[in-house]
Amino acid sequence: LGVLGRHGGLSTFVTSGFDGDAARIGHHPRGLGILGLLIRDPRPLRMADLTEHPESVGFPDGHPPMRSFVGVPIRVRDRVYGNLYVTENREGDFSEGAEQLAIALAAMAGAAIDNPFLYGETRRRGQSLDALLPISGEIVSGSGVDRGIELVAARGPGLVGADLAVICVPPPPVD
């Protein structure tokens, strides 16, 4: 699983099923070669032998041999968050069905990544409504604009993540 960095390339790389000593390879993939292709063009990619692809840049010393490959983007809403890579099918080449399973796994991963964000967004909206209802109620009830302004000053910073609210009210007109 490769997580995309802010400036392109991979910021995090997580492996599973790798029997070797990752330290002897030296560094995690940076997003070059085939992995870079998937970053630049985030569409499912299935190959019988990734070493034969024109974008292949080879492997560092100590890297296990890999040939069969499926890579699919992990999307969170409209943004590509990372990529899921599967290599070395024990039965030979990966089938279209295996590619479809990888696509489904990537979709589930995207949903799992997005759920905490959605929960936080929903919670923030609820807090905003809780803060805005008394303000609008004060203004609509006719109890005075001053009380509404006090509530905005008191509750406004929390709504927008600020430490301070300053409300400037013009002086009454001079006759």
Tab-separated table of C-alpha atoms in Angstrom:
chain	number	residue	atom	x	y	z
A	1	LEU	CA	0.000	0.000	0.000
A	2	GLY	CA	1.507	3.312	-1.060
A	3	VAL	CA	0.268	6.597	0.421
A	4	LEU	CA	0.827	9.617	-1.800
A	5	GLY	CA	2.802	12.555	-0.465
A	6	ARG	CA	1.796	16.176	-0.821
A	7	HIS	CA	4.359	16.858	-3.523
A	8	GLY	CA	3.995	13.640	-5.527
A	9	GLY	CA	5.719	10.347	-4.919
A	10	LEU	CA	5.075	8.065	-1.988
A	11	SER	CA	5.245	9.317	1.586
A	12	THR	CA	4.433	5.972	3.206
A	13	PHE	CA	4.744	2.406	2.006
A	14	VAL	CA	3.208	-0.500	3.927
A	15	THR	CA	3.924	-4.130	3.064
A	16	SER	CA	2.347	-7.409	4.018
A	17	GLY	CA	3.515	-10.888	3.127
A	18	PHE	CA	7.100	-9.762	2.594
A	19	ASP	CA	9.327	-12.436	4.095
A	20	GLY	CA	12.653	-10.678	3.609
A	21	ASP	CA	14.488	-8.124	5.662
A	22	ALA	CA	13.198	-4.747	4.479
A	23	ALA	CA	16.250	-3.008	5.992
A	24	ARG	CA	18.593	-4.668	3.487
A	25	ILE	CA	16.729	-3.031	0.594
A	26	GLY	CA	17.640	0.386	1.963
A	27	HIS	CA	14.532	2.523	1.431
A	28	HIS	CA	10.861	2.154	0.689
A	29	PRO	CA	9.731	2.758	-2.897
A	30	ARG	CA	9.621	6.414	-3.843
A	31	GLY	CA	7.063	6.185	-6.630
A	32	LEU	CA	9.260	5.744	-9.666
A	33	GLY	CA	8.824	3.266	-12.513
A	34	ILE	CA	5.582	1.297	-12.520
A	35	LEU	CA	4.527	2.780	-9.186
A	36	GLY	CA	5.111	6.255	-10.611
A	37	LEU	CA	3.042	5.370	-13.661
A	38	LEU	CA	0.125	4.496	-11.399
A	39	ILE	CA	0.605	7.784	-9.525
A	40	ARG	CA	0.625	9.843	-12.736
A	41	ASP	CA	-2.201	7.876	-14.365
A	42	PRO	CA	-4.398	6.521	-11.539
A	43	ARG	CA	-6.180	3.705	-13.320
A	44	PRO	CA	-6.084	-0.023	-12.565
A	45	LEU	CA	-2.979	-1.660	-13.983
A	46	ARG	CA	-2.490	-5.430	-14.383
A	47	MET	CA	0.642	-7.028	-15.828
A	48	ALA	CA	1.939	-10.530	-16.280
A	49	ASP	CA	5.559	-9.317	-15.983
A	50	LEU	CA	6.142	-5.838	-14.674
A	51	THR	CA	9.858	-6.047	-15.488
A	52	GLU	CA	9.015	-6.001	-19.206
A	53	HIS	CA	7.020	-2.772	-19.064
A	54	PRO	CA	8.781	0.258	-20.620
A	55	GLU	CA	8.286	2.250	-17.368
A	56	SER	CA	10.025	-0.401	-15.249
A	57	VAL	CA	13.162	0.875	-13.501
A	58	GLY	CA	14.194	-2.387	-11.844
A	59	PHE	CA	14.643	-3.233	-8.191
A	60	PRO	CA	17.297	-2.272	-5.644
A	61	ASP	CA	19.747	-4.881	-4.373
A	62	GLY	CA	18.141	-7.228	-1.871
A	63	HIS	CA	14.652	-6.779	-3.299
A	64	PRO	CA	12.737	-10.018	-3.888
A	65	PRO	CA	11.917	-10.855	-7.507
A	66	MET	CA	8.496	-9.719	-8.682
A	67	ARG	CA	6.745	-10.294	-11.978
A	68	SER	CA	2.924	-10.482	-11.863
A	69	PHE	CA	1.369	-7.238	-10.688
A	70	VAL	CA	-1.953	-5.522	-10.049
A	71	GLY	CA	-2.052	-1.896	-8.941
A	72	VAL	CA	-5.190	0.151	-8.293
A	73	PRO	CA	-5.766	3.670	-6.956
A	74	ILE	CA	-7.349	4.255	-3.558
A	75	ARG	CA	-9.707	7.195	-3.842
A	76	VAL	CA	-11.100	9.282	-1.034
A	77	ARG	CA	-13.983	11.211	-2.579
A	78	ASP	CA	-12.523	12.789	-5.729
A	79	ARG	CA	-8.879	12.591	-4.634
A	80	VAL	CA	-6.406	9.754	-5.052
A	81	TYR	CA	-5.072	9.001	-1.573
A	82	GLY	CA	-2.725	6.195	-2.516
A	83	ASN	CA	-2.437	2.913	-4.362
A	84	LEU	CA	-2.916	-0.736	-3.534
A	85	TYR	CA	-0.337	-3.058	-5.083
A	86	VAL	CA	-0.478	-6.840	-5.259
A	87	THR	CA	2.428	-8.840	-6.692
A	88	GLU	CA	3.516	-12.402	-7.294
A	89	ASN	CA	0.383	-14.433	-7.817
A	90	ARG	CA	1.214	-18.003	-6.772
A	91	GLU	CA	-0.892	-19.300	-9.668
A	92	GLY	CA	0.822	-17.257	-12.394
A	93	ASP	CA	-0.745	-14.181	-13.921
A	94	PHE	CA	-3.455	-12.230	-12.122
A	95	SER	CA	-6.892	-12.688	-13.649
A	96	GLU	CA	-9.428	-9.984	-14.423
A	97	GLY	CA	-11.334	-11.268	-11.391
A	98	ALA	CA	-8.281	-10.658	-9.181
A	99	GLU	CA	-8.041	-7.134	-10.577
A	100	GLN	CA	-11.731	-6.559	-9.781
A	101	LEU	CA	-11.143	-7.785	-6.217
A	102	ALA	CA	-8.229	-5.355	-5.856
A	103	ILE	CA	-10.485	-2.543	-7.123
A	104	ALA	CA	-13.123	-3.527	-4.533
A	105	LEU	CA	-10.509	-3.632	-1.752
A	106	ALA	CA	-9.237	-0.199	-2.777
A	107	ALA	CA	-12.799	1.156	-2.699
A	108	MET	CA	-13.296	-0.258	0.811
A	109	ALA	CA	-9.969	1.231	1.908
A	110	GLY	CA	-11.046	4.627	0.546
A	111	ALA	CA	-14.330	4.413	2.440
A	112	ALA	CA	-12.527	3.387	5.641
A	113	ILE	CA	-10.162	6.351	5.283
A	114	ASP	CA	-13.026	8.757	4.563
A	115	ASN	CA	-15.370	7.661	7.376
A	116	PRO	CA	-13.554	9.477	10.221
A	117	PHE	CA	-13.453	12.652	8.112
A	118	LEU	CA	-17.173	12.372	7.373
A	119	TYR	CA	-17.921	11.788	11.045
A	120	GLY	CA	-15.864	14.832	12.040
A	121	GLU	CA	-17.537	16.982	9.389
A	122	THR	CA	-21.006	15.895	10.521
A	123	ARG	CA	-20.087	16.576	14.125
A	124	ARG	CA	-18.766	20.072	13.276
A	125	ARG	CA	-21.946	20.881	11.360
A	126	GLY	CA	-24.049	19.789	14.324
A	127	GLN	CA	-21.988	21.990	16.646
A	128	SER	CA	-22.401	24.903	14.225
A	129	LEU	CA	-26.171	24.471	14.218
A	130	ASP	CA	-26.199	24.236	18.010
A	131	ALA	CA	-24.330	27.531	18.197
A	132	LEU	CA	-26.309	29.330	15.482
A	133	LEU	CA	-29.813	28.466	16.677
A	134	PRO	CA	-29.678	30.562	19.868
A	135	ILE	CA	-28.145	33.479	17.951
A	136	SER	CA	-30.855	33.511	15.313
A	137	GLY	CA	-33.484	32.942	17.988
A	138	GLU	CA	-32.345	36.026	19.905
A	139	ILE	CA	-32.336	38.190	16.794
A	140	VAL	CA	-35.716	36.940	15.518
A	141	SER	CA	-37.385	37.123	18.926
A	142	GLY	CA	-36.802	40.837	19.041
A	143	SER	CA	-34.910	40.654	22.332
A	144	GLY	CA	-32.317	42.818	20.746
A	145	VAL	CA	-29.508	42.871	18.300
A	146	ASP	CA	-27.084	43.514	21.153
A	147	ARG	CA	-27.799	40.080	22.673
A	148	GLY	CA	-27.336	38.491	19.219
A	149	ILE	CA	-23.992	40.266	18.821
A	150	GLU	CA	-22.897	39.054	22.277
A	151	LEU	CA	-23.741	35.473	21.299
A	152	VAL	CA	-21.855	35.794	17.991
A	153	ALA	CA	-18.789	37.074	19.869
A	154	ALA	CA	-19.057	34.293	22.444
A	155	ARG	CA	-19.743	31.370	20.113
A	156	GLY	CA	-18.213	32.521	16.824
A	157	PRO	CA	-14.569	31.721	17.587
A	158	GLY	CA	-15.410	28.109	18.372
A	159	LEU	CA	-17.253	27.753	15.070
A	160	VAL	CA	-14.305	28.819	12.962
A	161	GLY	CA	-11.425	27.597	15.126
A	162	ALA	CA	-10.366	31.081	16.243
A	163	ASP	CA	-9.122	32.267	19.620
A	164	LEU	CA	-10.806	35.655	19.483
A	165	ALA	CA	-13.746	37.434	17.881
A	166	VAL	CA	-13.890	41.181	17.429
A	167	ILE	CA	-17.143	42.784	16.394
A	168	CYS	CA	-17.090	46.418	15.351
A	169	VAL	CA	-20.369	48.255	15.668
A	170	PRO	CA	-20.664	51.722	14.169
A	171	PRO	CA	-21.616	54.494	16.529
A	172	PRO	CA	-25.140	55.831	16.372
A	173	PRO	CA	-25.638	58.591	13.812
A	174	VAL	CA	-25.014	62.137	14.993
A	175	ASP	CA	-27.901	64.571	14.468
